[in-house]
Each structure stands twice: as structure tokens, then as C-alpha cells.
PDB file of C-alpha atoms in Angstrom:
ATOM      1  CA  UNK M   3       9.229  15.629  10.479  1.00 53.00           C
ATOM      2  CA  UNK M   4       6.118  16.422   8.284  1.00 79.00           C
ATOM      3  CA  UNK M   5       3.019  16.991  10.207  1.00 86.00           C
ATOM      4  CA  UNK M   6       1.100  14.165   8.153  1.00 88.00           C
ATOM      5  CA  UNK M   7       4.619  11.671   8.597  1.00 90.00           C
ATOM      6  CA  UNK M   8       4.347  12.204  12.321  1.00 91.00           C
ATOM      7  CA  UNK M   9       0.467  11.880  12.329  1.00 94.00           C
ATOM      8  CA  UNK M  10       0.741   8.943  10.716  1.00 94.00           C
ATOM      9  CA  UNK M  11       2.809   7.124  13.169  1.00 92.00           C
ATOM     10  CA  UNK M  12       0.832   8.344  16.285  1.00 93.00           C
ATOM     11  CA  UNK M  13      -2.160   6.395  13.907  1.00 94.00           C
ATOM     12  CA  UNK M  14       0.080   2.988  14.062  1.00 93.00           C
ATOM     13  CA  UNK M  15       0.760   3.219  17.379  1.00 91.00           C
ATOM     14  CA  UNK M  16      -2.945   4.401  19.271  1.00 92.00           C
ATOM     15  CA  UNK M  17      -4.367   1.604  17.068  1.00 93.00           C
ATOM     16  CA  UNK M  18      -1.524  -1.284  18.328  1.00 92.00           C
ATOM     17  CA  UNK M  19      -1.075  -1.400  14.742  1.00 90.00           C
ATOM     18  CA  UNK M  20       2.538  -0.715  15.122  1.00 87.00           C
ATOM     19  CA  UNK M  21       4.287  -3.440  17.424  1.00 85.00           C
ATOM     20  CA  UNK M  22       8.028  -4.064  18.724  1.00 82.00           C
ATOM     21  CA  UNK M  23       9.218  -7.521  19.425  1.00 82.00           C
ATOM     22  CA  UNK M  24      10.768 -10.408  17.584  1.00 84.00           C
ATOM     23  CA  UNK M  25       8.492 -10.789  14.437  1.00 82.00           C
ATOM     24  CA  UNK M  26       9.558 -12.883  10.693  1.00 79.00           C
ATOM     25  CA  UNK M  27       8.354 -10.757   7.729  1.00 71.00           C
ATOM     26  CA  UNK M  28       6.671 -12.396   5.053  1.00 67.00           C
ATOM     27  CA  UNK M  29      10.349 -12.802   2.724  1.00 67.00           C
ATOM     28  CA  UNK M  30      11.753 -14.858   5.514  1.00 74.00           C
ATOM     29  CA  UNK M  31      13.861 -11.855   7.105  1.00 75.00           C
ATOM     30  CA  UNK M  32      13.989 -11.189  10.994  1.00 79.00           C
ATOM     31  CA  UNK M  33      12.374  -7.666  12.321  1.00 78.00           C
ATOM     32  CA  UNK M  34      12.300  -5.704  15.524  1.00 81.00           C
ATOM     33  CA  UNK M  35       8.896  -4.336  14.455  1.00 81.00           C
ATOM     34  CA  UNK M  36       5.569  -5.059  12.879  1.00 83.00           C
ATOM     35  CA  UNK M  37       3.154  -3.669  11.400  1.00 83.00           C
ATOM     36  CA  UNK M  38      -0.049  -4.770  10.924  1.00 82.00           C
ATOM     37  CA  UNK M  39      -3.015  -3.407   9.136  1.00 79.00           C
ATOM     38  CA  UNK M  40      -5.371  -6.303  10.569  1.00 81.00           C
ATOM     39  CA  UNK M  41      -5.294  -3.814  14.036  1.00 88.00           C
ATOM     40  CA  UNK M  42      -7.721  -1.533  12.166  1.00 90.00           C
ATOM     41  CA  UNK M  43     -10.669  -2.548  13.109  1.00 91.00           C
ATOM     42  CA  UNK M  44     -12.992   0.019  13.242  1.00 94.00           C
ATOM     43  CA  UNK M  45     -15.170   2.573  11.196  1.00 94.00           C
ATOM     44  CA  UNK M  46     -13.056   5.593  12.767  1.00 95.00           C
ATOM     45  CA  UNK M  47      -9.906   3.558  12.258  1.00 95.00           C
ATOM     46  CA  UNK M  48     -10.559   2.564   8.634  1.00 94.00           C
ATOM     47  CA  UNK M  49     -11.982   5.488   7.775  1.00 96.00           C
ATOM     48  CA  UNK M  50      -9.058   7.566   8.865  1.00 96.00           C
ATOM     49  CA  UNK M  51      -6.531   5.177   6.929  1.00 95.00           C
ATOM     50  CA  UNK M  52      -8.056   5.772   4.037  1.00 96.00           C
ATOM     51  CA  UNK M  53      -7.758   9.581   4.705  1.00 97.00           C
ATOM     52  CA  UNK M  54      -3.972   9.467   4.690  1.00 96.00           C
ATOM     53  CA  UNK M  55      -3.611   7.457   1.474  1.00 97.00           C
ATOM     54  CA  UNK M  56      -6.009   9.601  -0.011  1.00 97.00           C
ATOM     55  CA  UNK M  57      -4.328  12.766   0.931  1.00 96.00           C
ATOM     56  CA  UNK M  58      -0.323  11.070  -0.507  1.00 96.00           C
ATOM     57  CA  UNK M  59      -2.737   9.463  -3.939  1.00 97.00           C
ATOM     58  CA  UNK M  60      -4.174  13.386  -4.390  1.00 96.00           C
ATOM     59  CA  UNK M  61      -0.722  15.077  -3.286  1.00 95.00           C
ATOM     60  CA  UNK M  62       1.717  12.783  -5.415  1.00 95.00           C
ATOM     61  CA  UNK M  63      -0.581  11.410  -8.475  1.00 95.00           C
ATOM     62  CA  UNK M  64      -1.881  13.249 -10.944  1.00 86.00           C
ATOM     63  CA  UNK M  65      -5.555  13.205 -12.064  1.00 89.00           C
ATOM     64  CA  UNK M  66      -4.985  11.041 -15.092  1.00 90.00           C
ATOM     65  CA  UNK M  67      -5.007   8.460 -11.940  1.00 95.00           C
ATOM     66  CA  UNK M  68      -8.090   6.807 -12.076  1.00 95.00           C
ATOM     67  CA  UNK M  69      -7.899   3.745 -10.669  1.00 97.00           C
ATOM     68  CA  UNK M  70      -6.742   2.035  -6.999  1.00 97.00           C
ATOM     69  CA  UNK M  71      -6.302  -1.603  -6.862  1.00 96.00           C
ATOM     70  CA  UNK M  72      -5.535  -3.430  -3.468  1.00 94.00           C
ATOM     71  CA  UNK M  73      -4.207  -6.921  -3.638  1.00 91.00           C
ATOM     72  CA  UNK M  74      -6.385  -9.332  -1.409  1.00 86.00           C
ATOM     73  CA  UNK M  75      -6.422  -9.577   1.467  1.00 84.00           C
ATOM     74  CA  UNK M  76      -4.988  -6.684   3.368  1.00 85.00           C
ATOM     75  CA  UNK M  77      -5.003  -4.013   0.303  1.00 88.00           C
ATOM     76  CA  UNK M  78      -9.095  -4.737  -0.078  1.00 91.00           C
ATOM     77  CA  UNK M  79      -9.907  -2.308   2.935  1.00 91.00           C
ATOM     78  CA  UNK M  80      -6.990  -0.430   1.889  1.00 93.00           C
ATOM     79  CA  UNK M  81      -8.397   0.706  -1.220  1.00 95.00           C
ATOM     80  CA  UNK M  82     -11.835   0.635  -0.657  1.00 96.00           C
ATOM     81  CA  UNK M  83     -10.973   3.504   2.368  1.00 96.00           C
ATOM     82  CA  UNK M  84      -8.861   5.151   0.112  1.00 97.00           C
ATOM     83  CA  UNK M  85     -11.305   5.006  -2.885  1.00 97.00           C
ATOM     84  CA  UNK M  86     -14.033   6.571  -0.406  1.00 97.00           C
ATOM     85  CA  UNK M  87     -11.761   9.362   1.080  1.00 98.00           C
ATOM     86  CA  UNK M  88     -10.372  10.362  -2.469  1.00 97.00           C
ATOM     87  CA  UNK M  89     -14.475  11.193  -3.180  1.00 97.00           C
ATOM     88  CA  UNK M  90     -15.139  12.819   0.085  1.00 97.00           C
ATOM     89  CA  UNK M  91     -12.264  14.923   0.958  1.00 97.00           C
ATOM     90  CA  UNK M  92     -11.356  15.845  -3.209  1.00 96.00           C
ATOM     91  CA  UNK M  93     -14.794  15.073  -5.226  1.00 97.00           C
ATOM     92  CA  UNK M  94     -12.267  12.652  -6.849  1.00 96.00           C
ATOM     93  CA  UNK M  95     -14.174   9.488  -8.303  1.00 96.00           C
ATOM     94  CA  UNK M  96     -11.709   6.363  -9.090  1.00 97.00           C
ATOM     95  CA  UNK M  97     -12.622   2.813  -9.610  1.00 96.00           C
ATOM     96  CA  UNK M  98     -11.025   0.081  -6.995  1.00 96.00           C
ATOM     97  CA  UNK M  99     -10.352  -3.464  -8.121  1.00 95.00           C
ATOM     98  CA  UNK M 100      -9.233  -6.344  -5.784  1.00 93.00           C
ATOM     99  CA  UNK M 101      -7.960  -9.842  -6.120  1.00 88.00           C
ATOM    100  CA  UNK M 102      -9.577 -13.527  -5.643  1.00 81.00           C
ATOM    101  CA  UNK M 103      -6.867 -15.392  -3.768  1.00 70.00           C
ATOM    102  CA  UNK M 104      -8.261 -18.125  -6.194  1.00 65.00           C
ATOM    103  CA  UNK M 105      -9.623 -17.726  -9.359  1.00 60.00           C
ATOM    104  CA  UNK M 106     -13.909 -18.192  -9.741  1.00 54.00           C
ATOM    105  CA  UNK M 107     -15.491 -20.194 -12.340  1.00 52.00           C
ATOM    106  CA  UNK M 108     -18.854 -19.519 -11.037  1.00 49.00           C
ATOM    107  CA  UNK M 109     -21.117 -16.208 -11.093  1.00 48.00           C
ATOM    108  CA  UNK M 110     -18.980 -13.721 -13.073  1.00 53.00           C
ATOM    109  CA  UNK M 111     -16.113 -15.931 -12.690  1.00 53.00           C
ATOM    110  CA  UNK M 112     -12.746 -14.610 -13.034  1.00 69.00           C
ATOM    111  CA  UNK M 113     -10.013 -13.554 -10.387  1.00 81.00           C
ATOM    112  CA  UNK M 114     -10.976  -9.748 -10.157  1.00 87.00           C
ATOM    113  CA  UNK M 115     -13.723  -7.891  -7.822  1.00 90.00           C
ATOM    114  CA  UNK M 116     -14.403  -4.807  -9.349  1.00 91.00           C
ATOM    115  CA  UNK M 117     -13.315  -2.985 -12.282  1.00 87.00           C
ATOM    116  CA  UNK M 118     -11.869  -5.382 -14.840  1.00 84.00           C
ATOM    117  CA  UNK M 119     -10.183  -3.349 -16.888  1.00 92.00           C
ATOM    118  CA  UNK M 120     -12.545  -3.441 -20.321  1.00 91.00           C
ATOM    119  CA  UNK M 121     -10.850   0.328 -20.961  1.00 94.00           C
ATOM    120  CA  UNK M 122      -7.330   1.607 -20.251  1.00 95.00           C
ATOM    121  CA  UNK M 123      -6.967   3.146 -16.925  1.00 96.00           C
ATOM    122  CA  UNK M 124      -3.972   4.525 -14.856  1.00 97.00           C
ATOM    123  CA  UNK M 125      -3.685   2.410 -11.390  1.00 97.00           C
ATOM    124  CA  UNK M 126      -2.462   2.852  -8.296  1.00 97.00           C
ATOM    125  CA  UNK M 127      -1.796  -0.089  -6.585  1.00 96.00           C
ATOM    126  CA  UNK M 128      -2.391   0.494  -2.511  1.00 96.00           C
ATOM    127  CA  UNK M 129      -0.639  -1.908  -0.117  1.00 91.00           C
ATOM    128  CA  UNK M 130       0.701  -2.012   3.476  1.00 86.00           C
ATOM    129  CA  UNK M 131       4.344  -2.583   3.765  1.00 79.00           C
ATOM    130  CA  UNK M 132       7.151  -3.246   1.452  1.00 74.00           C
ATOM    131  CA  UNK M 133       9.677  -5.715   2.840  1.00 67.00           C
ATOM    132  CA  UNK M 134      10.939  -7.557  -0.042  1.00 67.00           C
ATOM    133  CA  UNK M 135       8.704  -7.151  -3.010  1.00 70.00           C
ATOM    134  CA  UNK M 136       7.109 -10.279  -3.217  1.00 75.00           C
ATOM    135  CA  UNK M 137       3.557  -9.164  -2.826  1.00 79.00           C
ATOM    136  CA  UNK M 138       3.698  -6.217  -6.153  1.00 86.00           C
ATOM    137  CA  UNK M 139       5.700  -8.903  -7.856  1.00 86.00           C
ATOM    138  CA  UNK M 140       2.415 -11.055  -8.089  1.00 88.00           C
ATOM    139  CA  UNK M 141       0.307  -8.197  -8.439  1.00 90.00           C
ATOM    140  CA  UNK M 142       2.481  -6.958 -11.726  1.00 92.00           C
ATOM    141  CA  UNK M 143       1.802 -10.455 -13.081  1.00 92.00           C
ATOM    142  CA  UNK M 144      -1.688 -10.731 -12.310  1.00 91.00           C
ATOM    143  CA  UNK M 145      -2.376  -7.326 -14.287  1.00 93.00           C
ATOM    144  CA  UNK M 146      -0.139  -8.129 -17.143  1.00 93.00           C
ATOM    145  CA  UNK M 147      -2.944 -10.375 -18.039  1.00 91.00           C
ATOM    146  CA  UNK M 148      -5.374  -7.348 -18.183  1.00 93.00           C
ATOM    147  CA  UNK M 149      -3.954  -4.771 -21.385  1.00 94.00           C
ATOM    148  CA  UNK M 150      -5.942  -1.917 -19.974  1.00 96.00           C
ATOM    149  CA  UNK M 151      -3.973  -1.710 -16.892  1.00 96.00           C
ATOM    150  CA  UNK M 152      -1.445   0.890 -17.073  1.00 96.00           C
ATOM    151  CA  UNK M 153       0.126   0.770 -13.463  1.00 96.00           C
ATOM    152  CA  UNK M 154       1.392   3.641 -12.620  1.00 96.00           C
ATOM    153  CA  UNK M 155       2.150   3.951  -8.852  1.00 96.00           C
ATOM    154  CA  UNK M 156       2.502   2.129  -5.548  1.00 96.00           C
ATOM    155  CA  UNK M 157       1.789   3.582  -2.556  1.00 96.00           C
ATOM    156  CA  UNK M 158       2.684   1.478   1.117  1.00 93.00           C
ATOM    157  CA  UNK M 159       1.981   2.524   4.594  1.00 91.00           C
ATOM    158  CA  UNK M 160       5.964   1.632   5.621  1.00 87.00           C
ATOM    159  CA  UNK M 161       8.751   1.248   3.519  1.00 86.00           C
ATOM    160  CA  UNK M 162      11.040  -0.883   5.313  1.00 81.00           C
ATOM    161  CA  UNK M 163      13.994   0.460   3.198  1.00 79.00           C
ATOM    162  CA  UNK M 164      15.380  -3.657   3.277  1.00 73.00           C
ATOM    163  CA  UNK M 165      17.727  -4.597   1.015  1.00 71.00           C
ATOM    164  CA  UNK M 166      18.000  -7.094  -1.115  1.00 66.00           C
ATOM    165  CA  UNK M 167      21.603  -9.173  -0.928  1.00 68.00           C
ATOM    166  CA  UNK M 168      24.645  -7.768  -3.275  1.00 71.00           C
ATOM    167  CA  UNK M 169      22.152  -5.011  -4.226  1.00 73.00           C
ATOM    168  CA  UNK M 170      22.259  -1.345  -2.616  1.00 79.00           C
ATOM    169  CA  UNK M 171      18.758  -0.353  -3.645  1.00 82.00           C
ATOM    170  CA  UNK M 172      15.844  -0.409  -1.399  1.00 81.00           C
ATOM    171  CA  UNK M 173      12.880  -3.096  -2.312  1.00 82.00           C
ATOM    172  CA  UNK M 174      10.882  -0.070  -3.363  1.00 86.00           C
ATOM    173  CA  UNK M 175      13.813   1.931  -5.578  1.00 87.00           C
ATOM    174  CA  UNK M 176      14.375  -2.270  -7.370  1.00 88.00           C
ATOM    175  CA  UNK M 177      10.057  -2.132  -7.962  1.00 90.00           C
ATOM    176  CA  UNK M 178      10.398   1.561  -9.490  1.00 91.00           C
ATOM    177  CA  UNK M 179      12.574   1.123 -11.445  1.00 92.00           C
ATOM    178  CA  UNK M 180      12.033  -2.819 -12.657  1.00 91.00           C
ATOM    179  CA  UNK M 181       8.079  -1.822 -13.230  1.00 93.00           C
ATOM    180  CA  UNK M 182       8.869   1.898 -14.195  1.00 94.00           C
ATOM    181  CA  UNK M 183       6.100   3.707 -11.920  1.00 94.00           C
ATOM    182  CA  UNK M 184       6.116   5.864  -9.465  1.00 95.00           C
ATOM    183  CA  UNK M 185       6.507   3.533  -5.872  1.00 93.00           C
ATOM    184  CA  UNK M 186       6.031   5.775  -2.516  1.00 93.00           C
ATOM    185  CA  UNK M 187       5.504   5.410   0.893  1.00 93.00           C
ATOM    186  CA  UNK M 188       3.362   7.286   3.673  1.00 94.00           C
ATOM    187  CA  UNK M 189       6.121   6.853   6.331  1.00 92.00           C
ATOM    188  CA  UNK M 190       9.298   4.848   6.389  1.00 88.00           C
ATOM    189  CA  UNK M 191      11.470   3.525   8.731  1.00 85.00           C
ATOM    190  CA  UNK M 192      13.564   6.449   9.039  1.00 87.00           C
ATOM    191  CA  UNK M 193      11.041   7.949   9.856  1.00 89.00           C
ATOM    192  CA  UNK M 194       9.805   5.481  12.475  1.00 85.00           C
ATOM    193  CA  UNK M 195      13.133   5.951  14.270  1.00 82.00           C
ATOM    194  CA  UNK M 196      13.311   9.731  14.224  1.00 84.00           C
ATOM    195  CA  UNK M 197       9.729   9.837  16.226  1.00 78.00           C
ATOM    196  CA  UNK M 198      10.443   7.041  18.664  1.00 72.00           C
ATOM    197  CA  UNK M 199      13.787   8.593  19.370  1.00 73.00           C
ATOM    198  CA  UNK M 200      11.705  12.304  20.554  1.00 67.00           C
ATOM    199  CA  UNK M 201       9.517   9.913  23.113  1.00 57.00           C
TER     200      UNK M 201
END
């Protein structure tokens, strides 16, 4: 396995972020793992997340990439890591957008933090894990309200490689190819298994 696959799961598990047990995903399915991005709670922590989606964003997007956009809640530290690491470690300056859960009619109103798309940009949207798709499915609608925002990539922490029923496709391959971007993952479960089976 890849040094930055394998570095990235010693990351889950030294933060608890990575956790075995009897868990419900968020599309109703049973798992025998979990992983949650709420365990990162600390500068070192965060800022070291956002170091290894920076590294996949600059390794597997091109520069025409100039914005990140984290759905609320869990993608807003997601991409505002990422967004930071991209400038540090690549002199790379993007914009980062996030979501209201509900929309504000107050102040600048609206249901975007952030850039609001007033000229076209290429987006990546950063997320945590991929189960069934539900999460980019709202995210795809939400932007289609914005014509600016050309999304062209989604990058997760774990792709869960679930399937949907009578389909053989992962939830990611079904989101590339029903949004036509580029959807990739730092780690997935393969993965997972491969370095908990060398313990």
C-alpha cells in the first residue's frame, strides 16, 4: 500500500477517528466500522487533515481547480484545512464555500458562506465518507442553483465501495458518472482491510 494510503489510516486510528463496532450509516445500512471526522479535534489534527486532502486535490486536480466547497457541517473544517494546506504546502490560492443548513434572510442572507459564485469557477467538493450518495446528491442540487459552479470533483476520506441494490457500481462510480466529474477517495475500504489484516 501507498505510503500516503497507509499514513492515512494510522491518522484515523491515533485520532479514534476510525471505530469498529455495530454502527447505522446515515442511508439506513448496517456497518462494522465508523468513521468519524467529529474525532478531530485539534489544531495538529485538523491541520494535518487538511494536509492529506491537499496533497490528493494538488496530485489528482488540475490547476484550472479553483475552488473547494464543503457541505455543512462536517465538510466546513474539511475545506477550510484543505483550503489552508493547498496555500501553504503548494502557494495554491482557492476560494472555499460552505452551506447554511437553513437558508438566511438576514445580514447577507442567502444559504452560502463564502464564495457565491458571481464568476465561473471549477469546484471541488470535499466530504468525509461516501456510503450511499445522499449527502453530494443535495450538494449537486444546491449548486445547480448557482450557474458559475462548474463541479468538477469529489474527493472523500473513505469510500465505502457500498452498493446500491440491483446495481454493481459503487456509490462513488453511480456519482461520477450521473454528475460527470471526477469522484475520488483518500483511502477506501479495501484499503482499510489490507492494513488491519498486517496488525
Amino acid at each position: 500500500m501507498e505510503t500516503a494510503r497507509s499514513d492515512f489510516i494510522d491518522f484515523l486510528l491515533n485520532s479514534n477517528a476510525l471505530r469498529f463496532g455495530d454502527f447505522v450509516t446515515k442511508s439506513g445500512r448496517p456497518s462494522p466500522y465508523f468513521i468519524n471526522t467529529g474525532m478531530f479535534r485539534t489544531g495538529e489534527q485538523i491541520t494535518r487533515l487538511g494536509h492529506f486532502y491537499a496533497q490528493a486535490i494538488q496530485e489528482r486536480f488540475p490547476s484550472s481547480v479553483d475552488h473547494l466547497y464543503g457541505p455543512a457541517y462536517k465538510g466546513i473544517p474539511l475545506v477550510v484545512s484543505t483550503a489552508s494546506a493547498l496555500f501553504t504546502l503548494y502557494n495554491r490560492d482557492v476560494g472555499v464555500t460552505f452551506n447554511r443548513k437553513e437558508s438566511k434572510s438576514h445580514g447577507e442572507g442567502g444559504s452560502l458562506i463564502g464564495a457565491t459564485y458571481d464568476s465561473p469557477a471549477e469546484i471541488v467538493v470535499v466530504e468525509d465518507v461516501i456510503t450511499a450518495g445522499t449527502a453530494i446528491g443535495e450538494t449537486m442540487e444546491l449548486l445547480a442553483h448557482y450557474p458559475n459552479a462548474h463541479v468538477v470533483g469529489l474527493l472523500v476520506s473513505v469510500d465505502r465501495k457500498e452498493r446500491l441494490r440491483d446495481d454493481s457500481r459503487s456509490a462513488l462510480q453511480i456519482i461520477q458518472e450521473k454528475y460527470k466529474l471526477q469522484a475520488t477517495s483518500l483511502i477506501d475500504i479495501n484499503d482499510l482491510i489490507s492494513a488491519l489484516s498486517e496488525e
